[in-house]
Amino acid sequence: MRFGLLGGLLAQDADRDCPVRGLKARTLLAVLLLNAGQPVSLDRLTIALWAENAPSTAEQSLRNLVARLRKALGDEEGERLRAVRAGYLLRVADEELDTRLFEEAVRRARAAHAADDPVRVLAETATALGQWRGTPLLDLPELAADFQPQCEQWEEDRLQMLEWRFGAELQLDRPQAVVAELTGLVGEHPLREAFHGQLMLALHRSDQRAKALAVYQRLRRTLIEELGIEPGPALRELHQLVLSEEPSAPGPSRPTTPPSTPSAPTPRAVLDQLPSAPMHFVGRAEPLTALRDALLRDTGRARYAVVSGMAGVGKSALAVHCAHALAEHFPDGRLFLNLRGATSGLTPLTTHQAATALLGGLGVDPGTVPADPEAAAALLRGTLAPTRTLLVLDDAAGLAQVRPLLPAGPDCAVLLTSRSPMLTLEGAAHLRLAPLSEAESVALVAVASGRTSADREVVTLEQGDLARLVGLCGRLPLALRIVAARLAARDALPVRSLVAQLTDHEDRLDQLELDDLSIRQSLALAHRVLLDSERRLDRRAADALLAVGSLNLPEYSAAQLAGTLGTSRAQAAAALDRLVDVALLDEIRLDRFAPHDLVRDFARELAEESGRRPELASAALRWYAAEAGRSALALAPELHHHRRLPGGDGSPDEETALLWGDVECVNLVPLVEQADREQRDSSSLLTLVQALLPYLRARGRTAELSQLNRTALTVARREGNLLAQAHALGDLAGSHFDAGRFADALDLIDQAVPLWRELGDVVREQLNLNNRGMLLQALGRDREAVTALEEALALAVERGDTHNEALALSGLGNVAEKTDPRLAIRHHSRSIEAGRRSGTPGVQMAGLCNIGCAHLRLDEPAEALQHFREALAIPSASAPWTTERQTRLGLVDALHRLHHLDEAATAARDLLDRTTTRADPYGEGLARHAYGLVLRDQGNPTHALTQWRTALDLLAPLDPETTAELRTLITTAEAA
């Protein structure tokens, strides 16, 4: 396949176009290509497709778009466009996507240019430019706006490739080869001086001096009229060269561009205060390119760039490295000043102190600097105004400290580093620095520690250990330099030994201290600044970090911290935003926050030392229990009533309740297991787990349901709480049933029923008898099943319990289906009616599904199809996933039997996507079994065999009947 984003959206299979029709489908493909090889969440795709106007049917519409896209790409099996738990992932090889081919060619061209190899430059720029078909995402302008930085980067890289190609042609003394194309480009880019300079040089060398001078005059006039500036010094020098010289003799030694020198000599020696460049600087290619563009771009005013990020992420190293690389562009001087915004033991410089220090570097007598801070800053700005000077202001405390120092002269540039992003500094380029990649981190440690072989490759035997080591350091440059120094100091110390020392997070920060380098000290200073601040918002942020350490969860939100700290949601949100500002948290998605691993370790220490950790952790657990109770009230009011759950003062709608569970699910297991380990808040823990049952079953989160209830059962037994034991046994049995482990589920139900009798809870006993009957039926023990279900039905009718009556009738219908499908349909019809009376949509959906299954048993697929579709039309988001799963399986079977094979295949793939998204291996196995049958009848036995083999692996431990059928199908297919 070949995919293209550099121009209109392109999808080709060999020489055949794969037309992707419709704006939504094309947008979907483009977003997946822009994230090729990476999972793209359903939320991100929904926003890309509908922005803020997503319909209630967005998820189903998205699945339909995925099915259409797969068909267009010839990927009906979903091997290329895969459903993953996080959403969807498009598998694309590097050689299949034009942007990757373009970027790789740009990288090679950059290396050739740096090596001054014009022949290679011509080859690599030709490869890069050969991928270019026009403006990126030309036919998707709204999406292009969303990805504007990436599109602009591709555009800029293309222009750079053109510049280097023309330069190589000129270096090889072929000026006539570039005149025509450059003439067109200077018209397209009237302010791009590089193209004008190359055209002037090409014309000059082609004995067209008058035209070369005309190009200069036209550019100068444009710059003065539009920007009020003169051409740069390089172009002015070239102009003088053309005026004063005849074209020199041809030869490769002739310069392609004039030397970059000042237009006039400076009256003093060049001032250079930059510290030494970092000895081992690795990676950061994209940030360096962004800073170079920001600081060298000719805007007619001073250029500012801000590098922000957490402590130890390498802001200062990047700034100094970048400043050294740009030194030649600032011939009047390079000033450096540490503003001590986060320097241990030192207070930040005042604006006056900073201005005085900088003026001293410029040769101004400190005694003549005005005492008034504003006057001192004005003197600094005036001194810098006529110069071409680069200021590196490191470790700024905030914008108020540096704003008065910033020069306005059009040839000056300022590079700032700070933990705060200073977003209100207008006209500045803002760069939030992230930790290094794993490869960059390994390279840094290997080089800095000397763990390299003669050819500078990392020693193979330690490659895996180094990868683990940098992961434990969070890929943070400060931490990496510390461990590298420790390895360098002890040649005999194996990397794996250091890995072992860092594995225990309790001691990790102790291991990351050496001489004056300390992760803990850097983070403690950031926290102390917040804690001692006069601003109430900063002190709230310090409290929020304390709560983060006390809870020790994967993610945090404003609502969660408000419930933990007893503040308003708005106050908690502002505190979280402040922690993001000072780089102690990252916002991983809207209103979801997480700390860097080393910040997490520090926050845990902070919480322990404060003595408030138990109090805050308990408050969080109570908040989760209350919110889960509100969710249960929305999803299963009867369950909420019978379990006497909290949150009865009002509940959200079903969709909101499910959304709450979706965003908080990642925290639930760690929260409960932590409370269990510490043997605290047992009541809140048990309430929380019991309240989560409706959400977990509705979403098919079988693994979490099982894990949480195993913990709850342990806690209930430790506490001697019979009621909680009975709930945990029943809910744990439900998780086993959903996963197809019927025998295990039956064993748990048999333990629960006597407890309910002892407790005198007839309703729960009755419900468990219903479940026992369904499990016996699933295990083929039909006579015992009927006895249990009839007993449950009698109890329900006697008590007027329509919900349990519906469940018992459903179970009796399932048993009857094997021998008398018509009787089964009558039972299920009565079950639906009882479900309507109890107001339980999930029971109605199950009843319609079961009637559909009975019609299949009667070989009446048309009637079955009608009931399956009616079941799926019931708006019940809270219905158990197992019910929806069975309904969709029946839909595939009915369509298959009716020989609607294309529809059946689409329905099977849709079901497969849903089981994969929910991490439901039992359901996935059933879906692959059904899909294989459809593929076989479509004349695709190879793919059918693949589906069946995977299904066998998934179902072998769970479903003997289906497993036996799969083995037969596989044997027959292999023999064919």
CSV table of C-alpha atoms in Angstrom, one decimal, residues 83 102 117 137 157 181 322 334 336 344 371 446 479 497 507 799 814 837:
chain,number,residue,atom,x,y,z
A,83,ALA,CA,-9.3,-2.2,17.2
A,102,PHE,CA,9.9,12.6,3.2
A,117,ASP,CA,28.7,16.7,0.1
A,137,LEU,CA,-3.9,17.7,3.7
A,157,ASP,CA,11.3,21.3,5.4
A,181,GLU,CA,12.9,27.6,-10.8
A,322,CYS,CA,21.3,26.0,21.3
A,334,ARG,CA,26.0,36.4,23.9
A,336,PHE,CA,24.1,34.5,30.1
A,344,SER,CA,18.5,25.6,46.2
A,371,ALA,CA,18.9,52.8,41.6
A,446,ALA,CA,26.1,4.9,27.6
A,479,ALA,CA,18.6,11.6,36.8
A,497,SER,CA,23.0,-3.8,40.0
A,507,ASP,CA,14.7,4.4,48.0
A,799,ARG,CA,-43.4,-11.7,47.0
A,814,ASN,CA,-33.0,-21.0,28.2
A,837,ARG,CA,-43.4,-4.0,34.9
